[in-house]
Amino acid sequence: MTISHRLRNALLLATLAFAGAMASAQELVVSAAASLTNAFQAVGQAFEHSRPGSKLTFNFAASGPLLAQIRQGAPVDVFASADQDTMNRAAPLIAAPTRADFASNTLVLILPSTSTQEPKALNDLTGPSFKKVSTGTPATVPAGRYTMEAIEKAGLTAALQPKWIYGESVRQVLNYVARGEVDAGFVYRTDALIEREKTRIAFAVPTSTPVSYPIAQVAASKNPALANEFIAFVRGSAGQEILQRFGFSKP
């Protein structure tokens, strides 16, 4: 092989290496709470459009399992939780200065659209018409924890205990209600808006802890600059407009 061939090969390898580095620098993995699915997909499209060449990969699930994945070394760049408690537990794994609240929500009780029941308060769920009531698993799903706080405050823990059907995420609870598999379920207002034809909101549920969403860069991110750009986009005017279009409120 001549020197010119070696030089050309070396330049080609260097170019490929640089291109690969640039490609990876444009990619971002975002783990986000299940209730953010539709809104973040739209936010992601807008972000990619504003930053040509960038590519976002989303991982949606309940906040607890997402944190567990990050602890186990999953290659995540940005974490968005549906509650402050989960993000507090993620503190050793995130870049603390990047943590910020970006949205808020409301817990609601929903019924199948075909239901003839008209509950006005949590106490109505103790009646015989409500045999199965669903919420997220409290240990891993923030909506489940918000629900149990409200139930405990209302003094209904024991009365409702036999009726619970737990979901692995708030979206699973939404599906249970939409399919008529339970008589009622606790989800976020933004989730209920997705299934307007199959579910209806009975009433908003007061929560002792505000339903707020924090976001942060994962400390082990290989693309911290892009991660922070995405966080800034979510918190900026374009991201906030999209979130509000999907029913979220400002933080």
Short mmCIF file of the C-alpha atoms (twelve columns), coordinates in Angstrom:
data_MODEL
# 
_entry.id   MODEL 
# 
loop_
_atom_site.group_PDB 
_atom_site.id 
_atom_site.type_symbol 
_atom_site.label_atom_id 
_atom_site.label_alt_id 
_atom_site.label_comp_id 
_atom_site.label_asym_id 
_atom_site.label_seq_id 
_atom_site.Cartn_x 
_atom_site.Cartn_y 
_atom_site.Cartn_z 
_atom_site.pdbx_PDB_model_num 
ATOM 1   C CA . MET A 1   0.000   0.000  0.000  1 
ATOM 2   C CA . THR A 2   1.452   3.373  -1.014 1 
ATOM 3   C CA . ILE A 3   1.779   6.329  1.297  1 
ATOM 4   C CA . SER A 4   -1.011  8.133  -0.583 1 
ATOM 5   C CA . HIS A 5   -3.297  5.127  -0.083 1 
ATOM 6   C CA . ARG A 6   -2.441  4.996  3.605  1 
ATOM 7   C CA . LEU A 7   -3.091  8.707  3.894  1 
ATOM 8   C CA . ARG A 8   -6.443  8.442  2.123  1 
ATOM 9   C CA . ASN A 9   -7.452  5.481  4.346  1 
ATOM 10  C CA . ALA A 10  -6.387  7.346  7.444  1 
ATOM 11  C CA . LEU A 11  -8.369  10.388 6.379  1 
ATOM 12  C CA . LEU A 12  -11.397 8.197  5.614  1 
ATOM 13  C CA . LEU A 13  -11.226 6.509  9.015  1 
ATOM 14  C CA . ALA A 14  -10.840 9.859  10.702 1 
ATOM 15  C CA . THR A 15  -13.830 11.213 8.787  1 
ATOM 16  C CA . LEU A 16  -15.973 8.214  9.713  1 
ATOM 17  C CA . ALA A 17  -14.936 8.478  13.350 1 
ATOM 18  C CA . PHE A 18  -15.791 12.176 13.363 1 
ATOM 19  C CA . ALA A 19  -19.127 11.522 11.666 1 
ATOM 20  C CA . GLY A 20  -19.915 8.819  14.195 1 
ATOM 21  C CA . ALA A 21  -19.033 11.109 17.053 1 
ATOM 22  C CA . MET A 22  -21.201 13.847 15.588 1 
ATOM 23  C CA . ALA A 23  -24.104 11.423 15.124 1 
ATOM 24  C CA . SER A 24  -23.928 10.210 18.702 1 
ATOM 25  C CA . ALA A 25  -23.678 13.793 19.893 1 
ATOM 26  C CA . GLN A 26  -27.001 14.472 18.153 1 
ATOM 27  C CA . GLU A 27  -28.862 11.595 19.815 1 
ATOM 28  C CA . LEU A 28  -30.693 11.791 23.100 1 
ATOM 29  C CA . VAL A 29  -32.550 9.238  25.225 1 
ATOM 30  C CA . VAL A 30  -35.342 10.703 27.350 1 
ATOM 31  C CA . SER A 31  -37.086 8.655  30.051 1 
ATOM 32  C CA . ALA A 32  -40.393 10.294 30.933 1 
ATOM 33  C CA . ALA A 33  -43.481 9.561  33.004 1 
ATOM 34  C CA . ALA A 34  -46.249 7.736  31.136 1 
ATOM 35  C CA . SER A 35  -48.621 10.683 31.477 1 
ATOM 36  C CA . LEU A 36  -46.236 12.737 29.319 1 
ATOM 37  C CA . THR A 37  -46.377 10.332 26.366 1 
ATOM 38  C CA . ASN A 38  -48.459 12.304 23.884 1 
ATOM 39  C CA . ALA A 39  -47.204 15.736 24.916 1 
ATOM 40  C CA . PHE A 40  -43.516 14.779 24.874 1 
ATOM 41  C CA . GLN A 41  -43.835 13.081 21.490 1 
ATOM 42  C CA . ALA A 42  -45.059 16.409 20.129 1 
ATOM 43  C CA . VAL A 43  -42.370 18.328 22.026 1 
ATOM 44  C CA . GLY A 44  -39.754 15.940 20.644 1 
ATOM 45  C CA . GLN A 45  -40.864 16.519 17.059 1 
ATOM 46  C CA . ALA A 46  -40.701 20.266 17.549 1 
ATOM 47  C CA . PHE A 47  -37.246 20.014 19.133 1 
ATOM 48  C CA . GLU A 48  -35.892 17.873 16.295 1 
ATOM 49  C CA . HIS A 49  -37.322 20.335 13.779 1 
ATOM 50  C CA . SER A 50  -35.646 23.241 15.565 1 
ATOM 51  C CA . ARG A 51  -32.337 21.398 15.690 1 
ATOM 52  C CA . PRO A 52  -31.768 19.598 12.357 1 
ATOM 53  C CA . GLY A 53  -29.868 16.341 12.698 1 
ATOM 54  C CA . SER A 54  -30.945 15.710 16.279 1 
ATOM 55  C CA . LYS A 55  -32.776 12.507 17.196 1 
ATOM 56  C CA . LEU A 56  -34.764 11.844 20.355 1 
ATOM 57  C CA . THR A 57  -35.622 8.388  21.654 1 
ATOM 58  C CA . PHE A 58  -38.324 8.297  24.328 1 
ATOM 59  C CA . ASN A 59  -38.857 5.695  27.016 1 
ATOM 60  C CA . PHE A 60  -42.274 6.115  28.682 1 
ATOM 61  C CA . ALA A 61  -43.315 4.257  31.845 1 
ATOM 62  C CA . ALA A 62  -44.243 4.889  35.464 1 
ATOM 63  C CA . SER A 63  -41.706 7.131  37.191 1 
ATOM 64  C CA . GLY A 64  -40.597 4.451  39.676 1 
ATOM 65  C CA . PRO A 65  -39.556 1.847  37.083 1 
ATOM 66  C CA . LEU A 66  -37.818 4.544  35.033 1 
ATOM 67  C CA . LEU A 67  -35.712 5.457  38.058 1 
ATOM 68  C CA . ALA A 68  -34.913 1.778  38.616 1 
ATOM 69  C CA . GLN A 69  -33.687 1.522  35.015 1 
ATOM 70  C CA . ILE A 70  -31.401 4.519  35.471 1 
ATOM 71  C CA . ARG A 71  -30.008 3.012  38.672 1 
ATOM 72  C CA . GLN A 72  -29.236 -0.166 36.748 1 
ATOM 73  C CA . GLY A 73  -27.177 1.776  34.220 1 
ATOM 74  C CA . ALA A 74  -29.653 2.330  31.392 1 
ATOM 75  C CA . PRO A 75  -28.190 4.855  28.897 1 
ATOM 76  C CA . VAL A 76  -30.538 7.720  29.715 1 
ATOM 77  C CA . ASP A 77  -29.732 11.393 29.148 1 
ATOM 78  C CA . VAL A 78  -32.823 13.146 30.534 1 
ATOM 79  C CA . PHE A 79  -35.293 12.067 33.221 1 
ATOM 80  C CA . ALA A 80  -38.764 13.625 33.597 1 
ATOM 81  C CA . SER A 81  -40.806 12.429 36.568 1 
ATOM 82  C CA . ALA A 82  -44.471 12.894 37.456 1 
ATOM 83  C CA . ASP A 83  -43.625 13.743 41.058 1 
ATOM 84  C CA . GLN A 84  -40.996 15.363 43.231 1 
ATOM 85  C CA . ASP A 85  -40.483 12.310 45.452 1 
ATOM 86  C CA . THR A 86  -39.141 10.135 42.635 1 
ATOM 87  C CA . MET A 87  -36.802 12.897 41.483 1 
ATOM 88  C CA . ASN A 88  -35.638 13.357 45.082 1 
ATOM 89  C CA . ARG A 89  -34.702 9.670  45.154 1 
ATOM 90  C CA . ALA A 90  -32.898 10.138 41.848 1 
ATOM 91  C CA . ALA A 91  -30.728 12.897 43.350 1 
ATOM 92  C CA . PRO A 92  -27.451 10.886 43.354 1 
ATOM 93  C CA . LEU A 93  -27.949 10.080 39.670 1 
ATOM 94  C CA . ILE A 94  -28.811 13.487 38.220 1 
ATOM 95  C CA . ALA A 95  -26.898 16.694 37.614 1 
ATOM 96  C CA . ALA A 96  -28.460 18.737 40.423 1 
ATOM 97  C CA . PRO A 97  -28.105 22.204 38.820 1 
ATOM 98  C CA . THR A 98  -30.182 21.049 35.839 1 
ATOM 99  C CA . ARG A 99  -33.220 20.008 37.871 1 
ATOM 100 C CA . ALA A 100 -36.269 22.185 37.269 1 
ATOM 101 C CA . ASP A 101 -40.071 21.980 37.370 1 
ATOM 102 C CA . PHE A 102 -41.699 22.304 33.960 1 
ATOM 103 C CA . ALA A 103 -45.402 21.411 34.305 1 
ATOM 104 C CA . SER A 104 -48.246 20.693 36.698 1 
ATOM 105 C CA . ASN A 105 -51.377 18.572 36.500 1 
ATOM 106 C CA . THR A 106 -54.594 17.663 38.303 1 
ATOM 107 C CA . LEU A 107 -55.697 14.301 39.660 1 
ATOM 108 C CA . VAL A 108 -59.239 13.398 38.579 1 
ATOM 109 C CA . LEU A 109 -61.713 10.555 39.031 1 
ATOM 110 C CA . ILE A 110 -62.954 9.180  35.720 1 
ATOM 111 C CA . LEU A 111 -65.743 6.785  34.761 1 
ATOM 112 C CA . PRO A 112 -66.468 4.786  31.612 1 
ATOM 113 C CA . SER A 113 -68.501 7.023  29.278 1 
ATOM 114 C CA . THR A 114 -71.322 4.472  29.427 1 
ATOM 115 C CA . SER A 115 -71.580 4.598  33.211 1 
ATOM 116 C CA . THR A 116 -74.802 5.951  34.694 1 
ATOM 117 C CA . GLN A 117 -73.166 6.784  38.020 1 
ATOM 118 C CA . GLU A 118 -72.687 10.405 39.115 1 
ATOM 119 C CA . PRO A 119 -70.228 10.447 42.031 1 
ATOM 120 C CA . LYS A 120 -69.677 13.883 43.521 1 
ATOM 121 C CA . ALA A 121 -67.113 13.078 46.211 1 
ATOM 122 C CA . LEU A 122 -64.669 10.346 47.204 1 
ATOM 123 C CA . ASN A 123 -67.111 8.990  49.798 1 
ATOM 124 C CA . ASP A 124 -69.471 7.977  46.981 1 
ATOM 125 C CA . LEU A 125 -66.984 5.293  45.931 1 
ATOM 126 C CA . THR A 126 -67.834 3.317  49.073 1 
ATOM 127 C CA . GLY A 127 -71.299 2.541  47.661 1 
ATOM 128 C CA . PRO A 128 -72.215 -0.847 46.141 1 
ATOM 129 C CA . SER A 129 -72.274 0.582  42.598 1 
ATOM 130 C CA . PHE A 130 -68.485 0.848  42.667 1 
ATOM 131 C CA . LYS A 131 -67.095 -2.663 42.946 1 
ATOM 132 C CA . LYS A 132 -63.762 -2.083 41.201 1 
ATOM 133 C CA . VAL A 133 -61.785 1.152  41.464 1 
ATOM 134 C CA . SER A 134 -58.391 1.578  39.845 1 
ATOM 135 C CA . THR A 135 -55.276 3.630  40.473 1 
ATOM 136 C CA . GLY A 136 -51.571 3.202  39.882 1 
ATOM 137 C CA . THR A 137 -49.532 0.965  42.174 1 
ATOM 138 C CA . PRO A 138 -48.618 3.425  44.968 1 
ATOM 139 C CA . ALA A 139 -45.084 2.087  45.417 1 
ATOM 140 C CA . THR A 140 -44.078 2.887  41.842 1 
ATOM 141 C CA . VAL A 141 -46.710 5.134  40.231 1 
ATOM 142 C CA . PRO A 142 -46.951 8.759  41.446 1 
ATOM 143 C CA . ALA A 143 -50.658 8.976  40.566 1 
ATOM 144 C CA . GLY A 144 -51.208 6.045  42.918 1 
ATOM 145 C CA . ARG A 145 -49.440 7.874  45.733 1 
ATOM 146 C CA . TYR A 146 -51.448 11.040 45.121 1 
ATOM 147 C CA . THR A 147 -54.614 8.924  45.172 1 
ATOM 148 C CA . MET A 148 -53.782 7.203  48.440 1 
ATOM 149 C CA . GLU A 149 -52.932 10.506 50.096 1 
ATOM 150 C CA . ALA A 150 -56.382 11.817 49.151 1 
ATOM 151 C CA . ILE A 151 -58.121 8.606  50.245 1 
ATOM 152 C CA . GLU A 152 -56.324 8.591  53.584 1 
ATOM 153 C CA . LYS A 153 -57.140 12.250 54.180 1 
ATOM 154 C CA . ALA A 154 -60.812 11.475 53.483 1 
ATOM 155 C CA . GLY A 155 -60.709 8.617  56.003 1 
ATOM 156 C CA . LEU A 156 -61.639 6.000  53.407 1 
ATOM 157 C CA . THR A 157 -58.577 3.746  53.430 1 
ATOM 158 C CA . ALA A 158 -60.252 0.735  55.040 1 
ATOM 159 C CA . ALA A 159 -63.571 1.149  53.186 1 
ATOM 160 C CA . LEU A 160 -61.945 1.163  49.739 1 
ATOM 161 C CA . GLN A 161 -59.177 -1.365 50.350 1 
ATOM 162 C CA . PRO A 162 -61.106 -4.387 48.885 1 
ATOM 163 C CA . LYS A 163 -61.991 -2.472 45.715 1 
ATOM 164 C CA . TRP A 164 -58.567 -1.521 44.370 1 
ATOM 165 C CA . ILE A 165 -57.353 -2.692 41.001 1 
ATOM 166 C CA . TYR A 166 -53.789 -1.434 40.575 1 
ATOM 167 C CA . GLY A 167 -52.204 -0.464 37.278 1 
ATOM 168 C CA . GLU A 168 -48.530 -0.442 36.344 1 
ATOM 169 C CA . SER A 169 -48.880 3.125  35.062 1 
ATOM 170 C CA . VAL A 170 -51.488 5.859  34.897 1 
ATOM 171 C CA . ARG A 171 -52.080 4.957  31.247 1 
ATOM 172 C CA . GLN A 172 -52.937 1.378  32.199 1 
ATOM 173 C CA . VAL A 173 -55.519 2.729  34.640 1 
ATOM 174 C CA . LEU A 174 -56.917 4.893  31.849 1 
ATOM 175 C CA . ASN A 175 -57.226 1.817  29.648 1 
ATOM 176 C CA . TYR A 176 -59.002 -0.144 32.391 1 
ATOM 177 C CA . VAL A 177 -61.644 2.574  32.626 1 
ATOM 178 C CA . ALA A 178 -61.911 3.110  28.863 1 
ATOM 179 C CA . ARG A 179 -62.580 -0.606 28.370 1 
ATOM 180 C CA . GLY A 180 -65.127 -0.700 31.197 1 
ATOM 181 C CA . GLU A 181 -63.066 -3.204 33.189 1 
ATOM 182 C CA . VAL A 182 -63.402 -1.097 36.350 1 
ATOM 183 C CA . ASP A 183 -66.149 1.192  37.593 1 
ATOM 184 C CA . ALA A 184 -63.898 4.196  38.170 1 
ATOM 185 C CA . GLY A 185 -60.254 5.174  38.116 1 
ATOM 186 C CA . PHE A 186 -57.849 7.886  39.226 1 
ATOM 187 C CA . VAL A 187 -55.761 9.465  36.463 1 
ATOM 188 C CA . TYR A 188 -54.456 12.903 35.560 1 
ATOM 189 C CA . ARG A 189 -56.678 15.371 33.762 1 
ATOM 190 C CA . THR A 190 -54.347 15.224 30.750 1 
ATOM 191 C CA . ASP A 191 -54.861 11.455 30.479 1 
ATOM 192 C CA . ALA A 192 -58.634 11.773 30.641 1 
ATOM 193 C CA . LEU A 193 -58.563 14.237 27.733 1 
ATOM 194 C CA . ILE A 194 -56.999 11.565 25.517 1 
ATOM 195 C CA . GLU A 195 -59.990 9.220  25.880 1 
ATOM 196 C CA . ARG A 196 -62.834 11.725 25.769 1 
ATOM 197 C CA . GLU A 197 -65.119 9.370  23.855 1 
ATOM 198 C CA . LYS A 198 -64.613 6.394  26.185 1 
ATOM 199 C CA . THR A 199 -64.270 8.089  29.573 1 
ATOM 200 C CA . ARG A 200 -65.621 11.125 31.383 1 
ATOM 201 C CA . ILE A 201 -64.360 13.113 34.341 1 
ATOM 202 C CA . ALA A 202 -66.523 12.892 37.460 1 
ATOM 203 C CA . PHE A 203 -64.604 15.444 39.534 1 
ATOM 204 C CA . ALA A 204 -61.153 16.788 40.332 1 
ATOM 205 C CA . VAL A 205 -59.498 15.242 43.383 1 
ATOM 206 C CA . PRO A 206 -57.805 17.625 45.828 1 
ATOM 207 C CA . THR A 207 -54.265 16.484 46.639 1 
ATOM 208 C CA . SER A 208 -52.184 17.454 49.642 1 
ATOM 209 C CA . THR A 209 -49.083 17.367 47.470 1 
ATOM 210 C CA . PRO A 210 -49.248 19.415 44.249 1 
ATOM 211 C CA . VAL A 211 -48.953 17.316 41.079 1 
ATOM 212 C CA . SER A 212 -45.776 18.814 39.647 1 
ATOM 213 C CA . TYR A 213 -43.300 17.487 37.085 1 
ATOM 214 C CA . PRO A 214 -39.525 17.932 37.482 1 
ATOM 215 C CA . ILE A 215 -36.951 17.286 34.747 1 
ATOM 216 C CA . ALA A 216 -33.178 16.865 34.972 1 
ATOM 217 C CA . GLN A 217 -30.112 15.739 33.072 1 
ATOM 218 C CA . VAL A 218 -28.876 12.319 34.139 1 
ATOM 219 C CA . ALA A 219 -25.341 12.713 35.476 1 
ATOM 220 C CA . ALA A 220 -24.034 9.803  33.388 1 
ATOM 221 C CA . SER A 221 -25.364 11.310 30.144 1 
ATOM 222 C CA . LYS A 222 -22.929 11.094 27.234 1 
ATOM 223 C CA . ASN A 223 -24.571 14.136 25.667 1 
ATOM 224 C CA . PRO A 224 -24.974 16.684 28.483 1 
ATOM 225 C CA . ALA A 225 -24.991 19.682 26.142 1 
ATOM 226 C CA . LEU A 226 -27.860 18.315 24.058 1 
ATOM 227 C CA . ALA A 227 -29.644 17.156 27.210 1 
ATOM 228 C CA . ASN A 228 -29.584 20.681 28.570 1 
ATOM 229 C CA . GLU A 229 -30.763 22.061 25.241 1 
ATOM 230 C CA . PHE A 230 -33.771 19.766 25.408 1 
ATOM 231 C CA . ILE A 231 -34.531 20.752 29.002 1 
ATOM 232 C CA . ALA A 232 -34.350 24.415 28.017 1 
ATOM 233 C CA . PHE A 233 -36.683 23.740 25.078 1 
ATOM 234 C CA . VAL A 234 -39.236 22.012 27.316 1 
ATOM 235 C CA . ARG A 235 -39.186 24.947 29.720 1 
ATOM 236 C CA . GLY A 236 -39.156 27.569 26.966 1 
ATOM 237 C CA . SER A 237 -42.102 29.170 25.188 1 
ATOM 238 C CA . ALA A 238 -42.316 26.560 22.410 1 
ATOM 239 C CA . GLY A 239 -42.272 23.592 24.787 1 
ATOM 240 C CA . GLN A 240 -44.700 25.208 27.218 1 
ATOM 241 C CA . GLU A 241 -47.155 26.002 24.421 1 
ATOM 242 C CA . ILE A 242 -47.198 22.341 23.391 1 
ATOM 243 C CA . LEU A 243 -47.582 21.101 26.964 1 
ATOM 244 C CA . GLN A 244 -50.504 23.445 27.575 1 
ATOM 245 C CA . ARG A 245 -52.117 22.300 24.343 1 
ATOM 246 C CA . PHE A 246 -52.160 18.786 25.850 1 
ATOM 247 C CA . GLY A 247 -53.757 20.030 29.059 1 
ATOM 248 C CA . PHE A 248 -50.746 20.604 31.304 1 
ATOM 249 C CA . SER A 249 -50.461 23.767 33.364 1 
ATOM 250 C CA . LYS A 250 -47.428 25.906 33.991 1 
ATOM 251 C CA . PRO A 251 -45.212 24.782 36.913 1 
# 
